[in-house]
Amino acid sequence: MATSELFLLSWPPSRDQIRLIPLLAVLYILTRSIYHVYFDALSAYPGPKSWAASDLPRTSHLLKGDLPYKLIELHKKYGPVVRIGRRFLSYSTPDAWNDIYAKVRPELSRDPKAFSPPPNGVYGLGVNPSDTDHSRLRRNFSHGFTDKALRGQEPILTRYFDSLILKLKEHCANGPVDLSKFFNFVTVDIIGDLTFGQSFDCLENSALHSWVQNMFDFLKGFVIIGVCMSNPPLDSLVLSLGSKLFAKQEEVHRGFVRERVAKRLQMKDTRPDFITYAQSHLDTSAGISVEELEETCVSFTLAGSETTASLLTGAVYHLLKNPAILERLSKEIRTTFSTEDNINMTSVTSLKYEHAVIEESLRIFPPVANQLPRITGPEGNVIAGRFVPPRTLVSISQKACYSSAENFRDPDKFAPERWLGDEYYKDDRKKALQAFSVGPRNCIGVNLAYVEMRVILARLLWNFDMKLCEESKDWSDGTKVFMIYQRKPLMVELTPVAMD
Ligand code: HEM
């Protein structure tokens, strides 16, 4: 049979034509790979050839939960910019922060394919793909996050800080305590109160509320959905099947949010929380809709609890692995205050060493370890001094950025003194650390996070001596990341100390 005959359109295809399909597929993949590795617009960027040829290597590490660690390796080998996909660049250099995340008018947009749209099509803050809608929402919610709002929220926060200490005292009498869990309980309860006007009672019940637990569990599924959304035709499969497969869970989830938000909106008093201002502008042209409010409340719960809890767990682990640092911090806290009541959001700002410990913990165990990709515009963009072609995904890899010896001397060492002007660390590029990101979509809750981290750590060390249990001595090794860290229990022996 002449070759030309093989390609003649006929139905049904002949046996010979069917036999050719795998060969053609291999040929297509090979040609496409050679094109991406050697000839496309990103081919001059360094990186492993297999990652340039196909998105499979990156996707497989994403699905294994070890991508942030793999990216550390790749940046060590290839330098501050690495090609990690057919159209994806990863950065570990501080200049890239502003170029990627702080550019306005137009912003580098989020990858619209990274998430499936909410079933009702209404986005809240967080992953909103529209810059205009995002800034309208941000204006409405930012009032709940100012210093003034935070001062008004202090009595609410203090109630949960008191409750945390009380619960830890109760539990530690029975043996070692999983601090990782308790940090989740306190941060989830606080977010519940400031978002829905009602605690999730995690501390009270010493268990995570089932709605929150379900959301955390589902984050692994989000990673899979994100992969499908970026790989047609799997995206159509997710969009058509996803809503059917998860219809029941989705309805339970939505029903819960609707009910909690409705309850909050019925409250007559003006609470100093995240909602009051937005509530007074509900359904106005510059304001927000109830659906946007509901979606944003979900974002607050996810973004505002797990992150702070991760940081606190990481900080305590590294303190326990470094007894001299723990001792210095305990001494600072125990000599600065005369009673526990004096430890509050204003007084903790005088704790210079504690601040350095928190910065170093954000560096060595950044709560947002996954990437936050943006897409370059239709004309391309200059990032870290070099032109990047249009429609390229670009992202700082926080773990790689903070583990780079070009940015931080002895990057694997937990050394709070690098934030205190120590001569040995004078060449550290401090601006590389941006754990809360920069620009119009940076963390809205940064001030609240610092208050929680500072007061909780200070009150923990005021009240307890701590010892790491044997089973947790390698706690941070290989912690998987599926959107958030899959943290193992951090088992600690707590011994109450009588300070007052
Ligand atoms: C140590 C604690 C925290 C860290 C490290 C952290 C980090 C971040 C980062 C890196 C982003 C940018 C995400 C992106 O570009 O997609 C972000 C956004 C956000 N964070 Fe946080 N966060 C923390 C605590 C909080 C808290 C306490 C809240 C309180 C509600 C919060 C609420 C949010 C929200 C709503 C966004 C989306 C903002 C927007 O799109 O305008 N975060 N956070």
Coordinates of C-alpha atoms and ligand atoms in Angstrom, one line a residue:
M1 CA 0.0 0.0 0.0
A2 CA 1.3 3.4 -0.9
T3 CA 2.0 5.7 2.1
S4 CA -0.4 8.3 0.6
E5 CA -3.2 5.8 0.8
L6 CA -2.6 5.2 4.5
F7 CA -3.6 8.8 5.2
L8 CA -6.7 8.9 3.0
L9 CA -9.7 9.5 5.2
S10 CA -11.8 6.4 5.3
W11 CA -14.3 5.1 7.9
P12 CA -14.0 2.7 9.5
P13 CA -10.2 2.9 9.4
S14 CA -8.3 -0.1 8.0
R15 CA -6.1 -2.3 10.1
D16 CA -3.0 -0.7 8.6
Q17 CA -4.2 2.7 9.5
I18 CA -5.0 1.6 13.1
R19 CA -1.5 0.1 13.4
L20 CA 0.0 3.4 12.5
I21 CA -1.7 5.4 15.3
P22 CA 0.8 4.6 18.1
L23 CA 3.7 5.4 15.7
L24 CA 2.1 8.7 14.8
A25 CA 1.5 9.5 18.4
V26 CA 5.1 8.8 19.4
L27 CA 6.3 10.9 16.4
Y28 CA 4.1 13.7 17.5
I29 CA 5.3 13.7 21.1
L30 CA 8.9 13.4 20.0
T31 CA 8.6 16.3 17.5
R32 CA 6.8 18.4 20.1
S33 CA 9.4 17.7 22.8
I34 CA 12.3 18.5 20.4
Y35 CA 10.5 21.8 19.5
H36 CA 10.0 22.8 23.2
V37 CA 13.5 21.8 24.3
Y38 CA 15.5 23.4 21.5
F39 CA 13.4 25.9 19.5
D40 CA 10.5 27.5 21.4
A41 CA 10.6 30.9 23.1
L42 CA 11.7 29.5 26.5
S43 CA 14.4 27.2 25.2
A44 CA 17.2 29.6 26.3
Y45 CA 16.1 29.2 29.9
P46 CA 18.0 26.6 32.0
G47 CA 16.4 23.5 33.4
P48 CA 16.1 19.8 33.0
K49 CA 15.3 18.8 29.3
S50 CA 12.6 16.4 30.4
W51 CA 10.8 19.2 32.3
A52 CA 11.0 21.5 29.2
A53 CA 9.7 18.8 27.0
S54 CA 6.6 17.9 29.0
D55 CA 4.6 19.0 32.0
L56 CA 4.6 15.4 33.3
P57 CA 7.7 15.6 35.6
R58 CA 6.4 18.7 37.4
T59 CA 2.8 17.2 37.6
S60 CA 4.0 14.0 39.1
H61 CA 5.9 15.8 41.8
L62 CA 2.9 18.0 42.5
L63 CA 0.8 14.9 42.9
K64 CA 3.4 13.2 45.1
G65 CA 3.4 16.3 47.3
D66 CA 7.1 16.8 47.1
L67 CA 7.3 19.6 44.4
P68 CA 8.7 22.3 46.7
Y69 CA 11.6 20.1 47.7
K70 CA 12.3 19.1 44.1
L71 CA 12.4 22.8 43.2
I72 CA 15.0 23.4 45.8
E73 CA 17.2 20.8 44.1
L74 CA 16.6 22.2 40.7
H75 CA 17.4 25.8 41.7
K76 CA 20.6 24.6 43.3
K77 CA 21.6 22.9 40.1
Y78 CA 20.3 25.4 37.5
G79 CA 20.4 28.8 39.3
P80 CA 17.8 31.5 40.2
V81 CA 15.5 30.9 37.2
V82 CA 14.5 27.4 36.1
R83 CA 12.3 26.2 33.4
I84 CA 9.9 23.7 35.1
G85 CA 7.4 23.1 32.3
R86 CA 6.6 23.7 28.7
R87 CA 5.5 27.2 29.6
F88 CA 6.5 27.6 33.2
L89 CA 9.4 29.4 34.9
S90 CA 10.3 29.2 38.6
Y91 CA 12.3 32.0 40.3
S92 CA 14.3 32.0 43.5
T93 CA 15.7 35.5 43.2
P94 CA 14.3 38.4 45.3
D95 CA 14.0 40.9 42.3
A96 CA 11.3 38.6 40.9
W97 CA 8.9 39.3 43.8
N98 CA 7.9 42.8 42.6
D99 CA 8.0 41.9 38.9
I100 CA 5.6 39.0 39.3
Y101 CA 3.3 40.0 42.1
A102 CA 3.4 43.8 42.6
K103 CA 2.8 44.9 39.0
V104 CA -0.5 46.8 38.6
R105 CA -2.5 48.0 35.6
P106 CA -2.4 45.4 34.3
E107 CA -1.5 42.9 36.9
L108 CA 0.0 39.6 35.9
S109 CA -3.1 37.6 36.1
R110 CA -3.7 34.4 38.0
D111 CA -3.8 31.2 36.0
P112 CA -7.6 30.9 35.3
K113 CA -7.0 27.1 34.7
A114 CA -5.5 26.4 38.1
F115 CA -9.0 26.2 39.8
S116 CA -12.3 25.1 38.6
P117 CA -14.8 27.9 38.9
P118 CA -17.3 27.8 41.9
P119 CA -20.5 26.0 40.9
N120 CA -22.5 29.2 41.0
G121 CA -19.8 31.1 39.0
V122 CA -19.4 33.7 41.8
Y123 CA -15.9 34.2 43.1
G124 CA -14.9 35.7 46.5
L125 CA -11.6 37.3 47.4
G126 CA -8.7 34.9 47.2
V127 CA -8.7 33.3 43.8
N128 CA -10.9 35.9 42.0
P129 CA -9.6 35.9 38.4
S130 CA -10.8 39.5 37.7
D131 CA -8.6 42.4 38.8
T132 CA -11.6 44.8 39.0
D133 CA -13.8 42.5 41.0
H134 CA -10.8 41.6 43.2
S135 CA -10.1 45.2 44.1
R136 CA -13.7 45.9 44.8
L137 CA -13.9 43.0 47.2
R138 CA -10.5 43.9 48.7
R139 CA -11.8 47.5 49.4
N140 CA -14.8 46.1 51.1
F141 CA -12.9 43.7 53.4
S142 CA -9.8 45.7 54.1
H143 CA -11.6 47.7 56.8
G144 CA -11.8 44.5 58.9
F145 CA -8.0 44.1 58.9
T146 CA -6.7 47.6 59.8
D147 CA -4.7 48.3 63.0
K148 CA -7.8 50.0 64.4
A149 CA -10.0 46.9 63.6
L150 CA -7.4 44.7 65.1
R151 CA -7.3 46.7 68.3
G152 CA -11.1 46.3 68.5
Q153 CA -10.7 42.5 67.9
E154 CA -8.2 42.1 70.8
P155 CA -10.8 41.1 73.4
I156 CA -12.1 38.3 71.1
L157 CA -8.5 37.1 70.4
T158 CA -7.6 37.1 74.1
R159 CA -10.6 34.9 74.9
Y160 CA -9.2 32.2 72.6
F161 CA -5.6 32.7 73.7
D162 CA -6.8 32.2 77.4
S163 CA -8.7 29.1 76.3
L164 CA -5.7 27.6 74.5
I165 CA -3.5 27.9 77.6
L166 CA -6.2 26.5 79.8
K167 CA -6.7 23.5 77.5
L168 CA -3.0 22.8 77.2
K169 CA -2.7 22.8 81.0
E170 CA -5.5 20.3 81.2
H171 CA -4.2 18.0 78.5
C172 CA -0.5 18.1 79.4
A173 CA -1.3 16.5 82.8
N174 CA -2.2 13.3 80.8
G175 CA 1.0 13.1 78.8
P176 CA 2.6 14.6 75.7
V177 CA 0.4 17.0 73.6
D178 CA 0.2 17.3 69.8
L179 CA 0.8 21.1 69.6
S180 CA 0.2 21.0 65.8
K181 CA -3.4 20.2 66.5
F182 CA -3.9 22.7 69.2
F183 CA -2.5 25.5 67.0
N184 CA -5.2 24.5 64.4
F185 CA -7.9 24.6 67.1
V186 CA -7.1 28.1 68.3
T187 CA -6.6 29.6 64.8
V188 CA -9.7 28.0 63.4
D189 CA -11.8 29.2 66.4
I190 CA -10.5 32.7 66.0
I191 CA -11.3 32.8 62.3
G192 CA -14.7 31.4 62.9
D193 CA -15.5 34.2 65.4
L194 CA -14.2 37.0 63.2
T195 CA -15.8 35.6 60.0
F196 CA -19.1 34.0 61.1
G197 CA -19.5 35.7 64.5
Q198 CA -19.4 32.2 66.1
S199 CA -16.6 30.0 67.2
F200 CA -16.1 26.5 65.7
D201 CA -15.6 25.3 69.3
C202 CA -12.5 23.3 68.4
L203 CA -10.7 24.2 71.6
E204 CA -13.8 23.4 73.6
N205 CA -14.2 20.0 72.0
S206 CA -10.4 19.3 71.5
A207 CA -11.3 18.4 67.9
L208 CA -11.4 20.1 64.6
H209 CA -14.9 21.0 63.4
S210 CA -16.1 18.5 60.8
W211 CA -16.8 21.2 58.2
V212 CA -13.2 22.6 58.5
Q213 CA -11.7 19.0 58.6
N214 CA -13.6 18.2 55.4
M215 CA -12.2 21.3 53.6
F216 CA -8.7 20.5 54.7
D217 CA -9.1 16.9 53.5
F218 CA -10.5 18.1 50.2
L219 CA -7.4 20.2 49.4
K220 CA -5.6 17.1 48.1
G221 CA -8.5 16.8 45.7
F222 CA -8.0 20.4 44.7
V223 CA -4.5 19.6 43.5
I224 CA -5.8 16.9 41.2
I225 CA -8.5 19.2 40.0
G226 CA -5.9 21.9 39.2
V227 CA -3.9 19.4 37.2
C228 CA -6.9 18.3 35.2
M229 CA -8.0 21.9 34.6
S230 CA -4.6 22.7 33.0
N231 CA -4.7 19.6 30.8
P232 CA -7.4 19.5 28.2
P233 CA -9.5 17.4 27.6
L234 CA -9.4 16.5 31.3
D235 CA -10.7 20.0 32.1
S236 CA -14.0 19.3 30.4
L237 CA -14.2 16.0 32.3
V238 CA -13.8 17.9 35.6
L239 CA -16.3 20.5 34.6
S240 CA -19.0 18.0 33.5
L241 CA -18.4 15.1 35.9
G242 CA -17.1 17.0 39.0
S243 CA -20.4 18.7 39.7
K244 CA -22.2 15.4 39.4
L245 CA -19.7 13.4 41.5
F246 CA -19.4 15.9 44.3
A247 CA -23.0 17.3 44.1
K248 CA -24.0 16.0 47.6
Q249 CA -20.8 17.1 49.4
E250 CA -21.0 20.5 47.6
E251 CA -24.6 21.0 48.7
V252 CA -23.8 20.1 52.4
H253 CA -20.8 22.5 52.2
R254 CA -22.7 25.4 50.6
G255 CA -25.7 24.8 53.0
F256 CA -23.4 25.1 56.0
V257 CA -21.8 28.4 54.7
R258 CA -25.2 29.9 53.8
E259 CA -26.6 29.1 57.2
R260 CA -23.5 30.5 59.1
V261 CA -23.4 33.7 57.0
A262 CA -27.1 34.2 57.3
K263 CA -26.8 33.9 61.1
R264 CA -23.9 36.4 61.1
L265 CA -25.9 38.9 59.0
Q266 CA -28.8 38.7 61.5
M267 CA -26.6 39.9 64.3
K268 CA -27.7 43.4 65.2
D269 CA -24.6 44.6 67.1
T270 CA -21.7 46.0 65.0
R271 CA -19.0 43.5 65.8
P272 CA -15.3 44.6 65.2
D273 CA -14.9 41.7 62.8
F274 CA -14.2 41.1 59.0
I275 CA -17.8 41.4 58.0
T276 CA -19.3 44.5 59.6
Y277 CA -18.1 47.0 56.9
A278 CA -18.9 44.7 54.0
Q279 CA -22.3 44.0 55.5
S280 CA -23.2 47.8 55.5
H281 CA -22.5 47.9 51.8
L282 CA -24.2 44.7 50.8
D283 CA -25.8 44.7 47.3
T284 CA -24.7 48.3 46.5
S285 CA -22.8 49.1 43.3
A286 CA -19.4 49.5 45.1
G287 CA -20.2 46.8 47.6
I288 CA -20.5 43.0 47.4
S289 CA -23.3 40.4 47.0
V290 CA -24.2 37.8 49.6
E291 CA -22.8 35.1 47.3
E292 CA -19.5 36.9 47.1
L293 CA -19.5 37.2 50.9
E294 CA -20.2 33.5 51.3
E295 CA -17.4 32.6 49.0
T296 CA -15.0 35.0 50.8
C297 CA -15.9 33.5 54.2
V298 CA -14.7 30.2 52.9
S299 CA -11.4 31.8 51.8
F300 CA -10.9 33.4 55.2
T301 CA -11.4 30.1 57.0
L302 CA -8.9 28.3 54.8
A303 CA -6.3 31.0 54.3
G304 CA -6.5 32.4 57.8
S305 CA -6.1 29.4 60.0
E306 CA -3.9 26.7 58.5
T307 CA -1.1 29.2 57.6
T308 CA -0.7 30.6 61.1
A309 CA -1.0 27.2 62.7
S310 CA 1.8 25.9 60.3
L311 CA 4.1 28.7 61.2
L312 CA 3.6 28.2 65.0
T313 CA 4.2 24.5 64.7
G314 CA 7.3 25.0 62.6
A315 CA 8.6 27.7 65.0
V316 CA 8.1 25.5 68.1
Y317 CA 9.8 22.5 66.4
H318 CA 12.9 24.5 65.4
L319 CA 13.1 26.1 68.9
L320 CA 13.0 22.6 70.4
K321 CA 15.7 21.4 68.1
N322 CA 17.9 24.4 69.1
P323 CA 17.9 24.5 72.9
A324 CA 20.1 27.6 73.2
I325 CA 17.7 29.6 71.0
L326 CA 14.7 28.4 73.0
E327 CA 16.4 29.4 76.3
R328 CA 17.2 32.8 75.0
L329 CA 13.6 33.4 73.8
S330 CA 12.1 32.0 77.1
K331 CA 14.4 34.3 79.0
E332 CA 13.4 37.4 76.9
I333 CA 9.7 36.6 77.5
R334 CA 10.0 35.8 81.2
T335 CA 12.1 38.8 82.1
T336 CA 10.1 41.3 80.0
F337 CA 6.8 40.8 81.6
S338 CA 5.8 40.8 85.3
T339 CA 2.5 39.0 84.9
E340 CA 0.9 37.0 82.1
D341 CA -1.9 39.7 81.8
N342 CA 0.8 42.1 80.5
I343 CA 1.3 39.9 77.4
N344 CA -0.9 41.5 74.8
M345 CA -0.7 42.6 71.1
T346 CA 1.0 45.9 71.9
S347 CA 3.5 44.7 74.5
V348 CA 4.7 41.8 72.5
T349 CA 6.1 44.2 69.8
S350 CA 8.9 45.0 72.2
L351 CA 10.2 41.4 72.0
K352 CA 13.0 41.8 69.5
Y353 CA 14.3 38.3 69.8
E354 CA 10.9 36.8 69.4
H355 CA 10.4 38.8 66.2
A356 CA 13.6 37.4 64.9
V357 CA 12.6 33.8 65.8
I358 CA 9.3 34.4 63.9
E359 CA 11.0 35.8 60.8
E360 CA 13.5 32.9 60.8
S361 CA 10.6 30.4 61.1
L362 CA 8.8 32.0 58.2
R363 CA 12.0 31.5 56.2
I364 CA 12.8 28.0 57.2
F365 CA 9.2 26.7 57.2
P366 CA 7.2 29.1 55.0
P367 CA 3.5 28.4 55.5
V368 CA 2.7 28.9 51.8
A369 CA 5.1 26.3 50.3
N370 CA 3.3 25.7 47.1
Q371 CA 3.7 28.0 44.1
L372 CA 1.5 31.0 43.4
P373 CA 1.7 31.2 39.6
R374 CA 0.9 34.3 37.5
I375 CA 0.7 34.5 33.7
T376 CA 2.7 37.1 31.7
G377 CA 0.6 39.5 29.6
P378 CA 0.0 39.4 25.8
E379 CA 3.2 41.4 25.1
G380 CA 5.3 39.4 27.6
N381 CA 7.0 40.9 30.6
V382 CA 10.5 41.6 32.0
I383 CA 11.1 39.6 35.1
A384 CA 14.3 39.8 37.1
G385 CA 15.9 41.8 34.3
R386 CA 15.1 39.3 31.5
F387 CA 12.3 39.2 28.9
V388 CA 9.7 36.5 29.4
P389 CA 7.4 35.7 26.4
P390 CA 3.6 36.1 26.5
R391 CA 1.4 33.6 28.3
T392 CA 4.2 32.1 30.4
L393 CA 3.4 30.9 33.9
V394 CA 5.9 32.5 36.4
S395 CA 6.2 31.9 40.1
I396 CA 8.5 32.5 43.0
S397 CA 9.2 29.2 44.8
Q398 CA 9.3 30.3 48.4
K399 CA 11.1 27.2 49.7
A400 CA 13.7 27.4 47.0
C401 CA 14.1 31.1 47.4
Y402 CA 14.7 30.8 51.2
S403 CA 16.9 27.8 50.9
S404 CA 19.2 29.5 48.4
A405 CA 22.8 30.2 49.6
E406 CA 22.8 33.2 47.2
N407 CA 20.0 34.7 49.4
F408 CA 20.9 33.5 52.9
R409 CA 24.2 32.4 54.3
D410 CA 24.0 28.8 55.8
P411 CA 20.4 28.6 54.6
D412 CA 19.7 25.3 56.4
K413 CA 20.6 26.7 59.8
F414 CA 17.9 28.1 62.0
A415 CA 19.6 31.4 63.0
P416 CA 17.3 34.1 64.3
E417 CA 20.4 36.4 64.7
R418 CA 20.4 36.9 60.9
W419 CA 17.4 39.2 61.5
L420 CA 19.2 41.1 64.3
G421 CA 22.0 42.7 62.3
D422 CA 24.6 39.9 63.1
E423 CA 27.8 40.7 61.1
Y424 CA 28.1 37.1 59.9
Y425 CA 24.8 37.4 58.0
K426 CA 25.4 40.9 56.7
D427 CA 25.2 39.8 53.1
D428 CA 21.8 38.0 53.5
R429 CA 19.2 39.3 51.0
K430 CA 16.6 40.0 53.6
K431 CA 14.1 41.2 51.0
A432 CA 14.0 37.7 49.6
L433 CA 11.7 36.8 52.5
Q434 CA 8.1 37.7 51.6
A435 CA 6.1 35.0 53.2
F436 CA 2.9 37.1 52.9
S437 CA 3.7 38.0 49.3
V438 CA 3.6 41.5 47.9
G439 CA 1.3 43.7 45.7
P440 CA -2.5 44.0 45.4
R441 CA -3.1 40.4 46.2
N442 CA -0.8 40.0 49.1
C443 CA -2.0 38.6 52.4
I444 CA -4.8 40.7 53.8
G445 CA -4.4 39.1 57.2
V446 CA -0.7 39.8 57.8
N447 CA -1.3 42.0 60.8
L448 CA -3.6 39.5 62.5
A449 CA -1.2 36.7 61.7
Y450 CA 1.6 38.6 63.5
V451 CA -0.5 39.3 66.5
E452 CA -1.5 35.6 66.8
M453 CA 2.0 34.3 66.3
R454 CA 3.6 36.7 68.7
V455 CA 1.1 36.4 71.5
I456 CA 0.6 32.7 71.3
L457 CA 4.3 32.0 71.3
A458 CA 5.0 34.4 74.1
R459 CA 2.2 33.0 76.3
L460 CA 3.2 29.4 75.5
L461 CA 6.8 30.0 76.7
W462 CA 5.6 32.0 79.6
N463 CA 3.5 29.1 80.8
F464 CA 5.4 26.0 79.9
D465 CA 8.8 24.4 79.7
M466 CA 8.8 22.2 76.6
K467 CA 10.6 19.0 75.5
L468 CA 10.3 17.4 72.1
C469 CA 9.2 13.7 72.2
E470 CA 11.4 11.2 70.5
E471 CA 8.8 10.3 67.9
S472 CA 8.8 13.9 66.7
K473 CA 12.5 14.5 66.5
D474 CA 12.5 14.4 62.7
W475 CA 9.1 16.1 62.4
S476 CA 9.8 18.4 59.5
D477 CA 11.5 15.8 57.3
G478 CA 9.6 15.2 54.0
T479 CA 6.4 16.9 55.1
K480 CA 4.2 16.6 52.0
V481 CA 2.6 19.6 50.5
F482 CA -0.8 19.4 48.9
M483 CA -1.8 23.1 48.7
I484 CA -1.0 23.1 52.5
Y485 CA 1.5 21.1 54.5
Q486 CA 0.3 17.6 55.5
R487 CA 1.7 18.2 59.0
K488 CA 2.5 15.2 61.2
P489 CA 1.7 15.4 64.9
L490 CA 4.2 17.5 66.9
M491 CA 4.4 15.6 70.2
V492 CA 5.7 17.8 73.0
E493 CA 6.0 17.3 76.8
L494 CA 4.7 20.4 78.4
T495 CA 5.6 21.3 82.0
P496 CA 3.7 24.2 83.5
V497 CA 5.9 26.8 85.2
A498 CA 4.7 29.1 87.9
M499 CA 5.6 32.6 86.6
D500 CA 3.1 35.0 88.2
Ligands
HEM1 C1 1.6 33.1 58.9 C2 0.4 33.3 58.4 C3 0.0 33.6 57.0 C4 0.8 33.6 55.8 C5 2.3 33.1 55.7 C6 0.0 34.0 54.7 C7 0.4 34.1 53.4 C8 -0.4 34.5 52.4 C9 0.1 34.7 51.0 C10 1.5 34.3 50.5 C11 -1.0 35.1 50.3 C12 -1.0 35.4 48.7 C13 -1.6 34.3 48.0 C14 -1.7 34.5 46.5 O1 -1.0 35.3 45.9 O2 -2.4 33.7 45.9 C15 -2.1 35.3 51.2 C16 -3.3 35.7 50.8 C17 -4.4 35.8 51.6 N1 -4.4 35.6 53.0 FE1 -2.8 35.1 54.1 N2 -1.3 34.3 55.2 C18 -1.3 34.1 56.6 C19 -2.3 34.4 57.4 C20 -3.5 34.9 57.1 C21 -4.6 35.2 58.0 C22 -4.5 35.2 59.5 C23 -5.7 35.6 57.2 C24 -7.0 36.0 57.8 C25 -8.2 35.9 57.3 C26 -5.3 35.5 55.8 C27 -6.1 35.7 54.8 C28 -5.7 35.8 53.4 C29 -6.6 36.1 52.3 C30 -8.1 36.3 52.4 C31 -5.8 36.1 51.2 C32 -6.2 36.5 49.8 C33 -6.0 38.0 49.6 C34 -6.4 38.5 48.3 O3 -6.6 37.8 47.3 O4 -6.5 39.8 48.2 N3 -4.0 35.0 55.8 N4 -1.7 34.9 52.4

